[in-house]
Structure formats: C-alpha cells, structure tokens
Amino acid sequence: QVQLVESGGGSVQTGGSLRLSCAASGSIFRINTMGWYRQAPGKQRELVADITSGGSTNYADSVKGRFTISRDNAKNTVYLQMSSLKPEDTAAYYCAARAKVSVLQVLWNDYWGQGTQVTVSS
C-alpha cells in the first residue's frame, strides 16, 4: 500500500501564501501522476493541479498564475505553492497519487491523503 501524508495547511489573509507538501511512502514501485484536489463545504471535490513523473503540469483555470505544483521524484513528494490566496480558495486540500506497488501490477491504483485545511480570510 501507499500512504500519503500532507502538511503545510493553515490560515492566512487574502493575498497571502502557503506551501503544501505531500510525501508518499510504503511499498512503492512507481508513481505516475501526483496532484492536489480540494473540497469546500457543500461542494464537490475538484482538481487543483497535477504533475506527471516527467514534469508535465495541469492547473484548474481558477488557480492558473497563482499556484505552482512541483515534484521531487527522488523523495516521492509533491508540493503546491499557493500565492495571492483568495477566500474562495478556502477548502480541504487533498493529495492524490497514481501508483503501482509491484512490477507485476498491471493497472495503476489511486491513493489519497487525509487532507489539510486551508482557510483564507478577507
């Protein structure tokens, strides 16, 4: 199994910055895409950004130009640098990873972290 542990959430004022980290551990053979999702109260979970093992990135339109996703493959860690935060960014942020635990595994499995809260006050 693969465990994902997030850190770095907290409370900031509008215009502030936060950096989220997510470290994957366990019986990891290979990790493909890693990403960040968020879920605000009463809303569906949505993709914020993701990054492939090769470094290709994808962002939600609402965060383009403000958030930057990066990854350290050697550490199995993904980061989300969030700047110019807005109250609408307030949500629980979840790390996700698509991984295999064995060379014999054919299909990729999706794993989730426990979530970290980000609160932006006006």
Protein backbone atom coordinates (compact mmCIF):
# COMPACT_ATOMS: atom_id res chain seq x y z
CA GLN A 1 0.00 0.00 0.00
CA VAL A 2 0.91 3.62 -0.44
CA GLN A 3 0.43 6.24 2.25
CA LEU A 4 0.22 9.95 1.51
CA VAL A 5 0.84 12.48 4.26
CA GLU A 6 0.09 16.15 3.66
CA SER A 7 1.41 19.12 5.58
CA GLY A 8 1.51 22.89 5.31
CA GLY A 9 -2.11 23.92 5.59
CA GLY A 10 -3.23 26.77 7.78
CA SER A 11 -4.96 30.12 7.95
CA VAL A 12 -3.86 33.20 6.02
CA GLN A 13 -5.31 36.51 4.96
CA THR A 14 -6.26 37.41 1.43
CA GLY A 15 -3.16 37.84 -0.70
CA GLY A 16 -1.07 35.57 1.47
CA SER A 17 0.87 32.46 0.57
CA LEU A 18 1.08 28.87 1.74
CA ARG A 19 3.08 25.87 0.64
CA LEU A 20 1.60 22.39 0.85
CA SER A 21 3.71 19.25 0.85
CA CYS A 22 2.72 15.63 0.37
CA ALA A 23 5.07 12.72 0.89
CA ALA A 24 4.30 9.24 -0.38
CA SER A 25 5.62 6.20 1.45
CA GLY A 26 5.07 2.47 1.62
CA SER A 27 5.52 -0.30 -0.90
CA ILE A 28 6.02 1.92 -3.92
CA PHE A 29 7.19 0.50 -7.20
CA ARG A 30 6.41 3.53 -9.32
CA ILE A 31 4.35 6.71 -9.07
CA ASN A 32 2.80 8.20 -12.17
CA THR A 33 0.76 11.36 -11.66
CA MET A 34 0.61 13.21 -8.36
CA GLY A 35 -1.79 16.01 -7.71
CA TRP A 36 -3.80 18.22 -5.42
CA TYR A 37 -7.57 18.35 -5.14
CA ARG A 38 -9.73 20.49 -2.91
CA GLN A 39 -13.20 20.33 -1.48
CA ALA A 40 -15.07 23.25 0.03
CA PRO A 41 -18.13 22.69 2.27
CA GLY A 42 -21.15 21.78 0.20
CA LYS A 43 -19.14 21.47 -3.00
CA GLN A 44 -17.69 18.61 -4.98
CA ARG A 45 -14.01 17.75 -4.84
CA GLU A 46 -12.18 19.42 -7.71
CA LEU A 47 -8.76 19.13 -9.27
CA VAL A 48 -6.43 21.98 -8.39
CA ALA A 49 -3.28 20.84 -10.17
CA ASP A 50 -1.43 17.71 -11.09
CA ILE A 51 2.00 16.76 -12.37
CA THR A 52 3.31 13.70 -14.17
CA SER A 53 6.54 11.91 -13.35
CA GLY A 54 8.04 13.67 -16.35
CA GLY A 55 7.08 17.09 -15.04
CA SER A 56 4.09 17.96 -17.20
CA THR A 57 1.63 20.06 -15.25
CA ASN A 58 -2.07 20.79 -15.40
CA TYR A 59 -3.94 23.50 -13.49
CA ALA A 60 -7.52 24.46 -12.83
CA ASP A 61 -8.34 27.75 -14.51
CA SER A 62 -9.16 29.30 -11.14
CA VAL A 63 -5.58 28.88 -9.87
CA LYS A 64 -3.50 29.47 -13.00
CA GLY A 65 -0.87 32.10 -12.42
CA ARG A 66 -1.26 31.89 -8.64
CA PHE A 67 -0.43 28.28 -7.76
CA THR A 68 2.60 26.24 -8.76
CA ILE A 69 2.87 22.47 -8.47
CA SER A 70 6.25 20.79 -8.32
CA ARG A 71 7.62 17.39 -7.52
CA ASP A 72 10.72 15.67 -6.19
CA ASN A 73 10.69 12.18 -7.67
CA ALA A 74 13.62 11.03 -5.53
CA LYS A 75 11.61 11.86 -2.39
CA ASN A 76 8.21 10.82 -3.77
CA THR A 77 6.99 14.24 -2.72
CA VAL A 78 4.73 16.76 -4.39
CA TYR A 79 4.40 20.42 -3.46
CA LEU A 80 1.82 23.11 -4.07
CA GLN A 81 2.99 26.69 -3.73
CA MET A 82 -0.08 28.89 -3.34
CA SER A 83 0.20 32.65 -3.71
CA SER A 84 -2.26 35.53 -3.94
CA LEU A 85 -4.73 33.45 -1.99
CA LYS A 86 -8.40 34.37 -2.07
CA PRO A 87 -11.25 33.50 0.28
CA GLU A 88 -12.65 31.22 -2.42
CA ASP A 89 -9.51 29.09 -2.10
CA THR A 90 -10.71 28.04 1.35
CA ALA A 91 -11.13 24.27 1.34
CA ALA A 92 -9.71 20.98 2.49
CA TYR A 93 -6.82 20.13 0.18
CA TYR A 94 -6.14 16.51 -0.64
CA CYS A 95 -3.05 14.95 -2.15
CA ALA A 96 -3.51 12.16 -4.68
CA ALA A 97 -1.13 9.77 -6.36
CA ARG A 98 -1.47 7.17 -9.07
CA ALA A 99 0.94 4.38 -8.27
CA LYS A 100 1.91 0.76 -8.60
CA VAL A 101 3.23 -1.30 -5.70
CA SER A 102 4.75 -4.09 -7.77
CA VAL A 103 6.42 -4.63 -11.11
CA LEU A 104 3.77 -7.32 -11.66
CA GLN A 105 0.90 -4.89 -11.23
CA VAL A 106 -0.84 -4.07 -14.50
CA LEU A 107 -3.26 -1.32 -13.52
CA TRP A 108 -2.48 1.85 -11.61
CA ASN A 109 -4.15 2.43 -8.23
CA ASP A 110 -5.23 5.82 -6.93
CA TYR A 111 -4.29 6.81 -3.38
CA TRP A 112 -5.45 9.76 -1.28
CA GLY A 113 -4.11 11.66 1.69
CA GLN A 114 -6.17 12.60 4.71
CA GLY A 115 -6.45 16.24 3.72
CA THR A 116 -5.16 19.52 5.10
CA GLN A 117 -7.29 22.59 5.71
CA VAL A 118 -6.56 25.91 4.04
CA THR A 119 -8.53 28.91 5.25
CA VAL A 120 -8.23 32.32 3.64
CA SER A 121 -9.85 35.24 5.44
CA SER A 122 -10.77 38.57 3.89
